[in-house]
Coordinates of C-alpha atoms and ligand atoms in Angstrom, one line a residue:
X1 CA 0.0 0.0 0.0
X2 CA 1.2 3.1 -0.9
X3 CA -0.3 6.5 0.2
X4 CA 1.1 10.2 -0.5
X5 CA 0.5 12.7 2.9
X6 CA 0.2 16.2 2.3
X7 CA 0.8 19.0 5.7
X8 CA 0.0 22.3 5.7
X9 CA -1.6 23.1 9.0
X10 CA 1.0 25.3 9.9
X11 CA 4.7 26.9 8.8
X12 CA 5.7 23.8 6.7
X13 CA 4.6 22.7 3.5
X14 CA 5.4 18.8 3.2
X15 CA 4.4 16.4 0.9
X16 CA 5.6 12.7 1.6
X17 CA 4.9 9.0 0.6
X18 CA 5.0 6.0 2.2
X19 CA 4.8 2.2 1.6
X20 CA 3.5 -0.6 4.0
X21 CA 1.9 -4.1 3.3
X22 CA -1.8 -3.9 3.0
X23 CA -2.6 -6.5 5.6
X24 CA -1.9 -5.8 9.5
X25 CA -2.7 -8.3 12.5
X26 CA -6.1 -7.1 14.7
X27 CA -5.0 -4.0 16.7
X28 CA -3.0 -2.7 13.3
X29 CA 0.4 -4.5 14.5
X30 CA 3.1 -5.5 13.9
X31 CA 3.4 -1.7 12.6
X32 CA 6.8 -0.6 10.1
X33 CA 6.5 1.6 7.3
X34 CA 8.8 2.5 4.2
X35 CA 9.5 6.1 3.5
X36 CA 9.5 6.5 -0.3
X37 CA 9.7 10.7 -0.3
X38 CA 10.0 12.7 2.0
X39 CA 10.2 17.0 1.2
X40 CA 9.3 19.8 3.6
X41 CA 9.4 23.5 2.6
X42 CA 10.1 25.6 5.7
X43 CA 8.4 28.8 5.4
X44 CA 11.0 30.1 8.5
X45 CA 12.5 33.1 5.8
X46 CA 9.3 34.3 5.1
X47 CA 7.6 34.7 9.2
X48 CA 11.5 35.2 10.7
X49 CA 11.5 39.0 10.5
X50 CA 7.7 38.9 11.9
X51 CA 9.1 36.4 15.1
X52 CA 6.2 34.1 14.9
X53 CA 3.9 32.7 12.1
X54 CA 1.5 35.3 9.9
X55 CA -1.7 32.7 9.1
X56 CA -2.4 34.8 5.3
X57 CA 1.7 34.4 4.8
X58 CA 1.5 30.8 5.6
X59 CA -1.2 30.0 3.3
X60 CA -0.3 31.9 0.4
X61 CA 3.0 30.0 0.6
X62 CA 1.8 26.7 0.7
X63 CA -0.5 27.6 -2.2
X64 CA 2.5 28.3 -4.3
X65 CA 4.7 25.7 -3.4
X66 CA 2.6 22.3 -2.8
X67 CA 2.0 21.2 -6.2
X68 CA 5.6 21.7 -7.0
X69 CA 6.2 19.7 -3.9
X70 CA 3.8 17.0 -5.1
X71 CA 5.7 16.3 -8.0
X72 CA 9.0 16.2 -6.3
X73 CA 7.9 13.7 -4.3
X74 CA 6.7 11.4 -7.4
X75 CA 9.5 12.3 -8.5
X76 CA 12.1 11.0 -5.4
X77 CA 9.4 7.9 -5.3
X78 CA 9.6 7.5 -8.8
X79 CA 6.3 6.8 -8.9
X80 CA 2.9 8.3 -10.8
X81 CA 0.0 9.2 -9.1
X82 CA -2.0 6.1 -10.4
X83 CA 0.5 4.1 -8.5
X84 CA -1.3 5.2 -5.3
X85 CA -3.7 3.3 -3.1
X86 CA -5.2 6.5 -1.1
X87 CA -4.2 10.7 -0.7
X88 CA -3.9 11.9 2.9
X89 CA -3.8 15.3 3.7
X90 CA -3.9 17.0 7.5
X91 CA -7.6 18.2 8.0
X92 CA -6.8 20.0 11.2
X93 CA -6.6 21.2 13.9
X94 CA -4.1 23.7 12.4
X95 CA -4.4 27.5 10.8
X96 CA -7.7 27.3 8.6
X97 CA -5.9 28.8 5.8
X98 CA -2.8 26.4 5.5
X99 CA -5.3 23.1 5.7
X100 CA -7.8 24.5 3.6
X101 CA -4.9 24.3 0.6
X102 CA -4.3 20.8 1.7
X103 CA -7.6 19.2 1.7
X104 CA -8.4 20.9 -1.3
X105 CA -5.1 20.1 -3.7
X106 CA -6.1 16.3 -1.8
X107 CA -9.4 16.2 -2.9
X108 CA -8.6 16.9 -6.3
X109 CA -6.1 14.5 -6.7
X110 CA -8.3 11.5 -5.4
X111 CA -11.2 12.7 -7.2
X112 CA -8.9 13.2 -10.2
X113 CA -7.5 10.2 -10.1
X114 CA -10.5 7.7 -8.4
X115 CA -8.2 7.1 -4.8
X116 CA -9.5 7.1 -1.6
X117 CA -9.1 10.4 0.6
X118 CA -8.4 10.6 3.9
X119 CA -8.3 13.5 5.9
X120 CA -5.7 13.4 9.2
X121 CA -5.8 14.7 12.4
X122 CA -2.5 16.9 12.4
X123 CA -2.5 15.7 16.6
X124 CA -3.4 11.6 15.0
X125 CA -0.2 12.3 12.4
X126 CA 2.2 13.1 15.7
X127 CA 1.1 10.3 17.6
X128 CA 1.4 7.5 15.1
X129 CA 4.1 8.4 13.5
X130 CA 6.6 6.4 16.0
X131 CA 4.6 3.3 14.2
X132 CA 6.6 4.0 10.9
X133 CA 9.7 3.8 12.2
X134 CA 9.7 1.7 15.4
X135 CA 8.0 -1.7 16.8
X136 CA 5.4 0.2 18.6
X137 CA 2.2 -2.2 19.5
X138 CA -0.9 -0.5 20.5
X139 CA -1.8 0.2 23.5
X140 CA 0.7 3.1 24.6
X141 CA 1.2 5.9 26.6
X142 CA 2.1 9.5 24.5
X143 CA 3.6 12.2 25.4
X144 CA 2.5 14.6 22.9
X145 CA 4.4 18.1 23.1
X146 CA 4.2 20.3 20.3
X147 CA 3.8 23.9 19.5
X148 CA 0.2 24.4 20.1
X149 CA -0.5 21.1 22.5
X150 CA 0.4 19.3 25.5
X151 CA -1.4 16.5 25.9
X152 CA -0.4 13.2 27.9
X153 CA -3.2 9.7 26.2
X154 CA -3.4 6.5 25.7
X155 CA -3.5 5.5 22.1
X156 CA -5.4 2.4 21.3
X157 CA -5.5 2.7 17.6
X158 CA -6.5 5.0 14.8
X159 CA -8.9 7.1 16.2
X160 CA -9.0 5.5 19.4
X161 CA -7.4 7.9 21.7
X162 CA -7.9 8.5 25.9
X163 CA -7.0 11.8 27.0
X164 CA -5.5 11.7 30.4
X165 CA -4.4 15.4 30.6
X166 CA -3.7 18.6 29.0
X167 CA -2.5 22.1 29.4
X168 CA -4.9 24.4 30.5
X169 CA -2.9 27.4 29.6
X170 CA -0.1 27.1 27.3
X171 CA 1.5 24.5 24.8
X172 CA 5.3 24.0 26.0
X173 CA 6.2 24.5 22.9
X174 CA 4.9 28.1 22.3
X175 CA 6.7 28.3 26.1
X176 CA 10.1 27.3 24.2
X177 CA 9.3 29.6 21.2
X178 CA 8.5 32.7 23.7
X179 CA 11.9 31.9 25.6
X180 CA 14.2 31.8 22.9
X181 CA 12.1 35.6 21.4
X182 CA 12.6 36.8 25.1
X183 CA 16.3 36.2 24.7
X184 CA 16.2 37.4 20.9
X185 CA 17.7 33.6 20.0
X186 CA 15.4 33.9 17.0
X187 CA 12.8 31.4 15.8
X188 CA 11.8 28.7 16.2
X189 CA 12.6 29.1 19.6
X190 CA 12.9 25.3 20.5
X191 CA 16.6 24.2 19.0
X192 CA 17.6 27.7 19.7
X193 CA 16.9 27.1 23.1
X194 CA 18.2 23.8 23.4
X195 CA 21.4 25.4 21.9
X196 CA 21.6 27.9 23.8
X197 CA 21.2 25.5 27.2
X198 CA 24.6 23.5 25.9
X199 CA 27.3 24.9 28.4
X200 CA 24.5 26.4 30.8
X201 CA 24.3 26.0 34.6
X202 CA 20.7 24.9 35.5
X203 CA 21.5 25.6 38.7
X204 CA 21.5 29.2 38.5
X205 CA 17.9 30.3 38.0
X206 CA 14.9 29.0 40.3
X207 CA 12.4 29.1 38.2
X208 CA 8.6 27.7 38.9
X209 CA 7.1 24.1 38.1
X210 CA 3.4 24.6 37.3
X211 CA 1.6 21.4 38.7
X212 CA 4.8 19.5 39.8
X213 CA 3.8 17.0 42.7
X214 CA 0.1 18.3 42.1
X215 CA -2.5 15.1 41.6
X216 CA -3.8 14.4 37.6
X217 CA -1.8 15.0 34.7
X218 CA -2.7 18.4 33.5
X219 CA -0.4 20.9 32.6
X220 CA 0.2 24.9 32.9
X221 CA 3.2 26.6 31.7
X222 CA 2.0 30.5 31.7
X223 CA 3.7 30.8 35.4
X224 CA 6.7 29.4 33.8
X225 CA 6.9 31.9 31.2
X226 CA 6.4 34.6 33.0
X227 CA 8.8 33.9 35.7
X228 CA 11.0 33.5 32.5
X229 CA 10.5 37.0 31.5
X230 CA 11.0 38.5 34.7
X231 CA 14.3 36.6 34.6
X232 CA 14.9 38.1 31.3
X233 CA 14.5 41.7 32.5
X234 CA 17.1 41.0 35.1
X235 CA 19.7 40.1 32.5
X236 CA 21.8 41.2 29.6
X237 CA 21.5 39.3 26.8
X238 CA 24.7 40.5 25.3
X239 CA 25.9 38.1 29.2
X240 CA 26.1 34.8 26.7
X241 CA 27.1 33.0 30.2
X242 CA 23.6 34.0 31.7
X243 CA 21.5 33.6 28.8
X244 CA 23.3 29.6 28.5
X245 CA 22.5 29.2 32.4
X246 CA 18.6 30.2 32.1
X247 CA 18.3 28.3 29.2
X248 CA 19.6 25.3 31.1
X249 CA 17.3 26.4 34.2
X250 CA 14.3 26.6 32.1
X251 CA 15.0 23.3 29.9
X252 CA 15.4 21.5 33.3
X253 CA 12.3 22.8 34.7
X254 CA 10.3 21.9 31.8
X255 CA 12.1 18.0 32.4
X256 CA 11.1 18.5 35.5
X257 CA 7.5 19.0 35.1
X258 CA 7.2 16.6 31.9
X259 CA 8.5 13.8 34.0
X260 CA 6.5 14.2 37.0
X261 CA 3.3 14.5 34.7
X262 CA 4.1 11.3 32.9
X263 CA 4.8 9.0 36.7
X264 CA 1.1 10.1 37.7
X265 CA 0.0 9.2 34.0
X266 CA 1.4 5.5 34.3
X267 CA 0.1 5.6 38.0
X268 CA -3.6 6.2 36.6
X269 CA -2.9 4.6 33.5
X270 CA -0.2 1.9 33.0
X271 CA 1.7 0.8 30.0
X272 CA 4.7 -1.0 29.3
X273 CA 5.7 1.5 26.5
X274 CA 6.0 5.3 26.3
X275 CA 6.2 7.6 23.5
X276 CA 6.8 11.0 23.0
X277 CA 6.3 12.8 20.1
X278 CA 5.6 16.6 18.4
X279 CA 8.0 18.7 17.7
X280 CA 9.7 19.1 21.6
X281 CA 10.1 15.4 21.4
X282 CA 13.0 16.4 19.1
X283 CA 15.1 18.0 22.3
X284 CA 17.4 15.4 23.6
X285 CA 18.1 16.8 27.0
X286 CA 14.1 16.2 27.5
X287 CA 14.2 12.7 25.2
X288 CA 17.5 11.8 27.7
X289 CA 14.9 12.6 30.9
X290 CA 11.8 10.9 29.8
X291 CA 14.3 7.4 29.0
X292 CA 15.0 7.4 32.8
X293 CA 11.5 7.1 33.4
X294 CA 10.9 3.2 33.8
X295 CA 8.8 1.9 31.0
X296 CA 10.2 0.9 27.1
X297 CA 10.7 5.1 26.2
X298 CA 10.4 5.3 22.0
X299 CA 10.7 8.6 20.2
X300 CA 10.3 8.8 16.3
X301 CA 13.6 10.2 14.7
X302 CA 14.1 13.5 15.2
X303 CA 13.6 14.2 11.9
X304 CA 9.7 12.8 12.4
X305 CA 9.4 15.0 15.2
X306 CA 8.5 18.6 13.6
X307 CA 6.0 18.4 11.5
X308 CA 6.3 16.6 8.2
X309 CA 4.2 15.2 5.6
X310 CA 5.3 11.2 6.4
X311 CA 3.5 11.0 9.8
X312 CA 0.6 12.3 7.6
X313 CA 1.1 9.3 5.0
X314 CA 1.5 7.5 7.4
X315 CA -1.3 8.1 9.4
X316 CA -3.1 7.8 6.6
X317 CA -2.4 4.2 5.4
X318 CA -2.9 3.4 8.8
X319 CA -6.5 4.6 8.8
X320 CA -7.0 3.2 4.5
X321 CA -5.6 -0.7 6.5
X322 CA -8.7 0.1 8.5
X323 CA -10.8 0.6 5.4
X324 CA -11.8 4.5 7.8
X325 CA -11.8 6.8 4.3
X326 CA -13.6 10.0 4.3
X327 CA -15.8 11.6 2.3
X328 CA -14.5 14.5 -0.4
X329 CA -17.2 16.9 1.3
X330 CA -15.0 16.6 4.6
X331 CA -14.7 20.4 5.5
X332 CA -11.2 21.3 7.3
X333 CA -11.5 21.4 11.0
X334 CA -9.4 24.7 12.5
X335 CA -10.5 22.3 16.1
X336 CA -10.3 18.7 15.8
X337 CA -9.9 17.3 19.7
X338 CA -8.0 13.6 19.2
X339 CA -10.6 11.9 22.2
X340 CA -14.1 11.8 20.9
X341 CA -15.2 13.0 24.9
X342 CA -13.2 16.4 25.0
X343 CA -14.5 19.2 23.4
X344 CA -11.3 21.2 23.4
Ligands
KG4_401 O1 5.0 19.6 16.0 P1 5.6 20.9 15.5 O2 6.6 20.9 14.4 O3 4.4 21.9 15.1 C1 3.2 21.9 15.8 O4 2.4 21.0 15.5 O5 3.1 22.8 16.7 O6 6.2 21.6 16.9 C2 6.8 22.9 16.8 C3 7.3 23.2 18.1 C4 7.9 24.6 18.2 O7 7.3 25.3 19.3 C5 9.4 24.4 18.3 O8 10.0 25.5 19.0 C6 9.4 23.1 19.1 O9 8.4 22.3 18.5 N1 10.7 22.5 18.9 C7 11.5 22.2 20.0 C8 12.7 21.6 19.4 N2 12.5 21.5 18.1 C9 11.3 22.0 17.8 N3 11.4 22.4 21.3 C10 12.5 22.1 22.1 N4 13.6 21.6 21.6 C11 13.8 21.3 20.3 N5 14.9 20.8 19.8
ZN402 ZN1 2.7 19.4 14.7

């Protein structure tokens, strides 16, 4: 089965196709996935000099660049469209825009071409994509920790999600991002920070940890920021010494609070396996804290960690093995909760 993904929820236009058998045991394992193409075009030059990401900016860019990026990919596949078994694209949650030019360039290739269309959660693409890559068997426990959401579930299977927690202010992501902009370590803030921290004394700054020790597994980062920026105003950030130690400070308090989160999640919820995925699942000093942890820890490659259009594919394929196609009157969904009982 083979099954081109298309993602442009957000700053990055990707396009990527994968290859799996057809057939998978009940439960969709064993999992494993072949990477045919994989391109991304990173819009970062054109929402640098604003600091953050400009929604009409965003789409306009995907609009010119996906088909081009279509073809590369049959291209790097060697492969023509008829050679597919279904199109994916991400149907949200994500800027309206940006998915709007997804579903629709989607749509028109499966109805173009008589393929199946699938439409992807953006948040279903993060957490199955360690399934391409790794021998992940449903039922797991996922850390998902990305620039808009902070979620800790249990994934059963496509579309079979339990929500144990979430933020109830920030994403941790968006707390990196507004870190590094603090600190004028341009965007995005998350490797920049990460950089930054190499060299740093964690020591140095006391900074708080929303929710550590507290019962559940939500999350809150909006204390920790803005303890960040009072930190900030104390500083020079011409001082490379202090900038590298509250990097380190902060980094460590997010481990901090990630780690404690996930112990009360396999308290409630137990599993032999965790995963943690989104684009802060690509920071190694966090990967490095969440391993310690106790249970099998598997993170997708770093490279599957920001968004991309493979964990869309892949996703995808994963929903066409389950015969769950949608409809080409699917309308884009700018809020698409992963659990069927949260409305958030
Ligand atoms: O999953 P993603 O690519 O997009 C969303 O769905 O939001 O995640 C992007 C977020 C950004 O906030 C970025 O700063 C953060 O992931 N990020 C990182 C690292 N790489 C990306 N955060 C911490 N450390 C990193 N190395
Ligand atoms: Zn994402």
């Amino acid at each position: 089965m083979r099954v081109l993904g298309i993602e442009t929820s957000c700053d990055e236009t990707a396009v990527a196709i994968v290859e799996a058998p057809a057939a998978s045991a009940p439960l969709g394992n064993p999992p494993g996935g072949k990477i045919l193409a994989n391109v991304v075009y990173s819009q970062m030059t054109e929402h640098r000099r604003f600091g953050g990401v400009v929604p009409e900016i965003a789409a306009r860019a995907h609009l010119e660049r996906l088909d081009g990026l279509v073809a590369e990919a049959l291209a790097e596949a060697k492969l023509d469209l008829a050679e597919l078994d279904g199109i994916a694209a991400t149907g949200g949650p994500g800027l309206i825009g940006g998915v709007m030019v997804g579903v629709m360039t989607a749509k028109a290739m499966a109805f173009a071409h008589d393929k199946p269309f699938l439409a992807v959660n953006h948040l279903e693409g993060h957490a199955l994509s360690v399934r391409l890559t790794e021998d992940v068997a449903f039922p797991y426990l996922l850390l998902l920790v990305s620039g808009g959401h902070c979620q800790l579930l249990t994934v059963r299977g496509p579309g079979d999600f339990a929500r144990l927690g979430t933020t109830i202010d920030d994403a941790v992501g968006e707390c990196f991002d507004k870190t590094a902009k603090l600190l004028g370590l341009g965007f995005p803030g998350g490797p920049a920070v990460e950089r930054a921290a190499q060299g740093g004394d964690a020591d140095r700054f006391q900074l708080p940890r929303p929710m550590w020790k507290k019962p559940g597994c939500d999350f809150s980062f909006s204390g920790l920021k803005t303890a960040v920026r009072q930190a900030v105003e104390k500083l020079s950030r011409d001082d490379e010494q202090a900038v590298a130690d509250l990097c380190a400070s902060f980094q460590r308090t997010v481990g901090d609070v990630l780690v404690d989160r996930c112990t009360n999640a396999l308290a409630v919820a137990p599993n032999d396996t965790l995963v943690v995925a989104g684009g802060v699942a690509a920071n190694a000093y966090l990967r490095g804290r969440l391993e310690k942890l106790g249970p099998r820890f598997v993170a997708p490659p770093v490279k599957l960690c920001t968004d991309n259009g493979a964990m869309i594919a892949w996703a995808g394929l994963e929903r066409l093995r389950l015969g769950k196609t949608d409809s080409l009157d699917f309308r884009p969904r700018p809020r698409w909760p992963l659990d069927v009982e949260s409305r958030t």
